[in-house]
Amino acid sequence: MAELFIGQHCDVSHCNQNDFLPFTCSSCNGIFCLEHRSTAAHNCEKAEEKVASSTVKSEFKSYSCSKADCRKKGPVPVTCPFCNFQFCMSHRHPQDHDCTKMPEREKSVPMAETAKMVKEIQARHRTNPRRQTPKSEKARQTAAKVALMKMKMHAKGDTGIPQLERVYLEVCLPARTTLDKKPYFFSSSWSIGRIVDWLANTLKLENENDKEGTQKLKLFHSDTFQAFTMDTKLRDLMNKEKDQLYSGSEVILDYVPEGLDDIQDINN
């Protein structure tokens, strides 16, 4: 008669006991007897790695945005002073997440100041002949190609950006500067926020976008006069089906009151 083997031997070398009901370690998947079933009893190295891994993960906790339609997470908690919910950088301002606890006095943007700001932007940009009539997407693309050839000769930017990643834009600069507009190139992987910060740093412009209750430095589409969202990648704006940017397009950099993302009445 053939010999019948039941159970399994313990993986601890000095034990090797045959256990009829062996235990499997959840960390290293080893087989052990009753005496050596705990991770401490068989000096489980995998268990130590798990503990170290969970410790590292806990150090890099992320915080979810409380806005219903936002799935972004941030490395630090940003709490609204009115509703006490946490939000991402894009929705950190009470106006951005439609805060229901914000006092009425905080909701009103000083209309006189806003009107004055918009009129200044209007006076600076309305005389541009390119804006007299809206252009079709094809016409905008053709105009951008023509402008691109000139931009490449004079544009400034981060020389570390590879040639294939460079996107050239004609930037209309804020009214408080002495410059009208200048060509620059940026990486297609940069976000609008990074472009704004780079321009502010390069041109020594005041930039208080991270502070509450201050004028914001924003980048606007030169045809729709809508502000670009700060966390949007440049390459994503170039892949839109409508109102997309092209290498060679023109954009507007200017200061606006907090909460103003639309200067579409600029031609009025």
Coordinates of C-alpha atoms in Angstrom, one line a residue:
M1 CA 0.0 0.0 0.0
A2 CA 1.3 3.5 -0.9
E3 CA 2.2 5.7 2.0
L4 CA -0.3 8.5 2.7
F5 CA 1.0 12.0 3.4
I6 CA -1.3 14.4 5.2
G7 CA -0.5 18.0 6.1
Q8 CA 2.5 20.2 5.2
H9 CA 5.9 20.8 6.7
C10 CA 6.7 24.1 8.5
D11 CA 8.9 26.4 6.4
V12 CA 11.0 27.3 9.4
S13 CA 14.3 25.4 8.7
H14 CA 15.1 24.3 12.2
C15 CA 11.5 23.2 12.7
N16 CA 10.2 21.4 9.6
Q17 CA 7.4 19.9 11.6
N18 CA 4.6 18.2 9.6
D19 CA 1.4 19.9 10.7
F20 CA -1.9 18.4 9.7
L21 CA -3.6 21.8 9.8
P22 CA -0.8 24.2 8.6
F23 CA -1.2 28.0 8.6
T24 CA -0.4 30.3 5.6
C25 CA 1.2 33.6 6.4
S26 CA -0.8 36.5 4.7
S27 CA 2.4 38.5 4.3
C28 CA 5.0 36.1 2.8
N29 CA 2.6 33.2 1.9
G30 CA 4.8 30.7 3.7
I31 CA 3.5 27.5 5.4
F32 CA 3.9 27.3 9.2
C33 CA 3.0 25.1 12.1
L34 CA 1.0 26.3 15.1
E35 CA 4.1 27.4 17.0
H36 CA 5.5 29.5 14.1
R37 CA 2.2 30.8 12.6
S38 CA 2.7 34.4 13.8
T39 CA 4.9 36.9 11.8
A40 CA 7.0 37.4 14.9
A41 CA 7.6 33.7 15.4
H42 CA 9.0 33.1 11.9
N43 CA 10.6 36.6 11.6
C44 CA 8.5 37.5 8.6
E45 CA 10.4 40.1 6.5
K46 CA 7.4 40.8 4.2
A47 CA 5.4 41.9 7.2
E48 CA 8.0 44.5 8.1
E49 CA 7.9 45.7 4.5
K50 CA 4.1 46.1 4.7
V51 CA 4.4 48.1 7.8
A52 CA 7.0 50.4 6.3
S53 CA 4.9 50.8 3.1
S54 CA 1.8 51.7 5.0
T55 CA 3.8 54.3 7.0
V56 CA 5.1 55.9 3.9
K57 CA 1.6 56.1 2.4
S58 CA 0.2 57.7 5.5
E59 CA 2.8 60.5 5.3
F60 CA 1.5 61.5 1.9
K61 CA -2.2 61.7 2.7
S62 CA -4.4 63.4 0.1
Y63 CA -7.5 65.5 0.7
S64 CA -10.5 65.3 -1.6
C65 CA -12.4 68.3 -2.8
S66 CA -15.9 68.7 -1.3
K67 CA -17.4 70.2 -4.5
A68 CA -19.9 67.8 -5.8
D69 CA -18.7 67.6 -9.4
C70 CA -14.9 67.7 -8.6
R71 CA -12.7 64.6 -8.1
K72 CA -9.4 66.4 -7.5
K73 CA -7.3 65.8 -4.4
G74 CA -4.6 67.9 -2.9
P75 CA -1.6 67.3 -0.7
V76 CA -2.7 69.8 2.0
P77 CA -6.1 70.6 3.4
V78 CA -7.7 73.9 2.2
T79 CA -10.6 74.7 4.4
C80 CA -13.3 77.3 3.6
P81 CA -13.6 79.8 6.5
F82 CA -17.4 79.9 6.1
C83 CA -18.6 76.4 5.5
N84 CA -15.5 74.6 6.9
F85 CA -15.4 72.1 4.1
Q86 CA -12.2 71.2 2.3
F87 CA -11.6 72.0 -1.3
C88 CA -8.9 71.7 -4.0
M89 CA -7.0 74.8 -5.1
S90 CA -9.4 75.4 -8.0
H91 CA -12.4 75.6 -5.7
R92 CA -10.8 77.0 -2.6
H93 CA -12.5 80.4 -2.9
P94 CA -16.1 80.6 -1.6
Q95 CA -17.3 81.9 -4.9
D96 CA -15.7 78.9 -6.7
H97 CA -17.6 76.3 -4.7
D98 CA -20.9 78.3 -4.4
C99 CA -20.5 78.5 -0.6
T100 CA -23.9 78.6 1.0
K101 CA -22.5 79.9 4.3
M102 CA -20.7 83.0 2.8
P103 CA -22.2 86.3 4.1
E104 CA -24.0 88.4 1.6
R105 CA -21.5 91.2 2.0
E106 CA -18.8 88.9 0.8
K107 CA -20.7 87.9 -2.3
S108 CA -20.9 91.3 -3.9
V109 CA -18.0 92.4 -6.0
P110 CA -17.5 96.2 -5.9
M111 CA -19.3 97.0 -9.1
A112 CA -17.6 100.4 -9.6
E113 CA -14.2 98.9 -9.3
T114 CA -15.1 96.0 -11.6
A115 CA -16.5 98.3 -14.3
K116 CA -13.4 100.4 -14.2
M117 CA -11.1 97.4 -14.5
V118 CA -13.1 96.1 -17.5
K119 CA -13.1 99.5 -19.2
E120 CA -9.3 99.7 -18.8
I121 CA -8.9 96.3 -20.5
Q122 CA -11.4 97.4 -23.2
A123 CA -9.4 100.5 -23.9
R124 CA -6.2 98.5 -24.2
H125 CA -7.4 95.8 -26.5
R126 CA -10.5 97.0 -28.5
T127 CA -8.5 98.8 -31.1
N128 CA -6.9 95.7 -32.4
P129 CA -8.1 95.2 -35.9
R130 CA -8.1 91.4 -35.5
R131 CA -11.0 91.7 -33.2
Q132 CA -13.4 93.7 -35.3
T133 CA -15.4 90.7 -36.4
P134 CA -15.4 87.1 -35.1
K135 CA -13.3 84.7 -37.2
S136 CA -14.1 81.1 -38.1
E137 CA -12.0 78.3 -36.7
K138 CA -10.2 77.9 -40.0
A139 CA -9.5 81.6 -40.3
R140 CA -8.1 81.6 -36.8
Q141 CA -5.9 78.7 -37.5
T142 CA -4.5 80.3 -40.7
A143 CA -3.9 83.6 -38.9
A144 CA -2.0 81.7 -36.2
K145 CA 0.2 80.0 -38.7
V146 CA 1.2 83.3 -40.3
A147 CA 1.9 84.9 -36.9
L148 CA 3.9 81.8 -35.8
M149 CA 6.6 82.4 -38.4
K150 CA 7.3 85.9 -37.0
M151 CA 7.1 84.7 -33.4
K152 CA 9.8 82.1 -33.7
M153 CA 12.3 84.8 -34.6
H154 CA 11.7 86.9 -31.5
A155 CA 9.9 84.7 -28.9
K156 CA 11.4 84.3 -25.4
G157 CA 11.0 81.4 -23.1
D158 CA 12.6 78.6 -21.0
T159 CA 15.4 77.4 -23.3
G160 CA 15.2 74.0 -21.5
I161 CA 11.9 73.2 -23.2
P162 CA 12.5 70.8 -26.1
Q163 CA 11.7 72.2 -29.6
L164 CA 8.9 69.7 -30.2
E165 CA 7.1 70.7 -27.0
R166 CA 7.2 74.5 -27.6
V167 CA 4.0 76.4 -28.1
Y168 CA 4.3 80.0 -29.2
L169 CA 1.8 82.6 -28.0
E170 CA 1.6 86.4 -28.5
V171 CA 0.8 87.7 -25.0
C172 CA -1.0 91.0 -24.6
L173 CA 0.4 92.3 -21.3
P174 CA -1.4 94.1 -18.4
A175 CA -2.3 97.8 -18.7
R176 CA 0.0 98.6 -15.8
T177 CA 3.1 97.6 -17.8
T178 CA 4.7 99.7 -20.4
L179 CA 4.8 96.9 -22.9
D180 CA 2.0 96.2 -25.4
K181 CA 2.5 92.6 -26.3
K182 CA 5.3 90.1 -26.7
P183 CA 5.8 86.6 -28.1
Y184 CA 6.8 83.8 -25.7
F185 CA 7.0 80.0 -26.0
F186 CA 5.9 77.6 -23.3
S187 CA 5.8 73.8 -22.9
S188 CA 2.7 72.1 -24.1
S189 CA 2.7 70.2 -20.8
W190 CA 2.6 73.3 -18.7
S191 CA -0.7 74.3 -16.9
I192 CA -2.2 77.8 -17.4
G193 CA -1.3 78.5 -13.7
R194 CA 2.4 77.7 -14.4
I195 CA 2.4 79.9 -17.5
V196 CA 0.9 82.8 -15.5
D197 CA 3.5 82.3 -12.7
W198 CA 6.3 82.1 -15.2
L199 CA 5.2 85.3 -16.9
A200 CA 4.8 87.1 -13.6
N201 CA 8.2 86.0 -12.5
T202 CA 9.9 86.9 -15.8
L203 CA 8.3 90.3 -16.2
K204 CA 8.5 91.1 -12.4
L205 CA 4.7 91.4 -12.2
E206 CA 2.8 91.4 -8.9
N207 CA 1.2 88.1 -8.4
E208 CA -1.2 87.6 -5.5
N209 CA -3.3 84.8 -6.9
D210 CA -2.7 82.7 -3.8
K211 CA -4.2 85.4 -1.5
E212 CA -7.8 86.1 -0.6
G213 CA -9.4 89.4 -1.6
T214 CA -6.8 90.5 -4.1
Q215 CA -6.8 91.3 -7.8
K216 CA -6.0 88.2 -9.8
L217 CA -3.6 87.8 -12.7
K218 CA -5.3 85.7 -15.3
L219 CA -4.8 84.6 -18.9
F220 CA -7.8 85.1 -21.3
H221 CA -8.7 83.8 -24.7
S222 CA -8.3 86.7 -27.1
D223 CA -11.5 85.8 -29.1
T224 CA -13.9 84.6 -26.5
F225 CA -12.5 86.7 -23.6
Q226 CA -13.0 83.9 -21.2
A227 CA -10.3 83.2 -18.6
F228 CA -8.5 79.9 -18.9
T229 CA -8.8 77.6 -15.9
M230 CA -5.5 77.6 -14.0
D231 CA -5.1 73.8 -13.8
T232 CA -5.8 73.2 -17.5
K233 CA -2.8 71.9 -19.5
L234 CA -1.8 74.0 -22.6
R235 CA -2.0 70.9 -24.8
D236 CA -5.6 70.3 -23.7
L237 CA -6.6 73.8 -24.9
M238 CA -4.9 73.0 -28.3
N239 CA -7.0 69.8 -28.7
K240 CA -10.5 71.4 -28.1
E241 CA -13.0 71.1 -30.9
K242 CA -14.1 74.7 -30.5
D243 CA -12.2 77.9 -29.5
Q244 CA -8.9 76.0 -29.3
L245 CA -5.5 77.6 -29.1
Y246 CA -2.9 77.3 -31.8
S247 CA 0.8 77.8 -31.7
G248 CA 0.8 81.4 -32.9
S249 CA -2.4 82.4 -31.2
E250 CA -2.8 85.6 -29.2
V251 CA -3.9 85.6 -25.5
I252 CA -4.5 88.4 -22.9
L253 CA -2.7 88.6 -19.6
D254 CA -4.4 91.1 -17.2
Y255 CA -5.5 91.8 -13.7
V256 CA -9.2 91.4 -12.8
P257 CA -11.2 91.6 -9.6
E258 CA -11.5 88.3 -7.8
G259 CA -14.3 86.1 -9.2
L260 CA -14.3 87.8 -12.7
D261 CA -13.6 85.2 -15.3
D262 CA -15.3 86.8 -18.3
I263 CA -14.5 90.0 -20.1
Q264 CA -16.5 89.1 -23.2
D265 CA -18.1 92.6 -23.4
I266 CA -14.6 94.0 -24.1
N267 CA -15.7 95.1 -27.7
N268 CA -18.7 97.1 -26.5

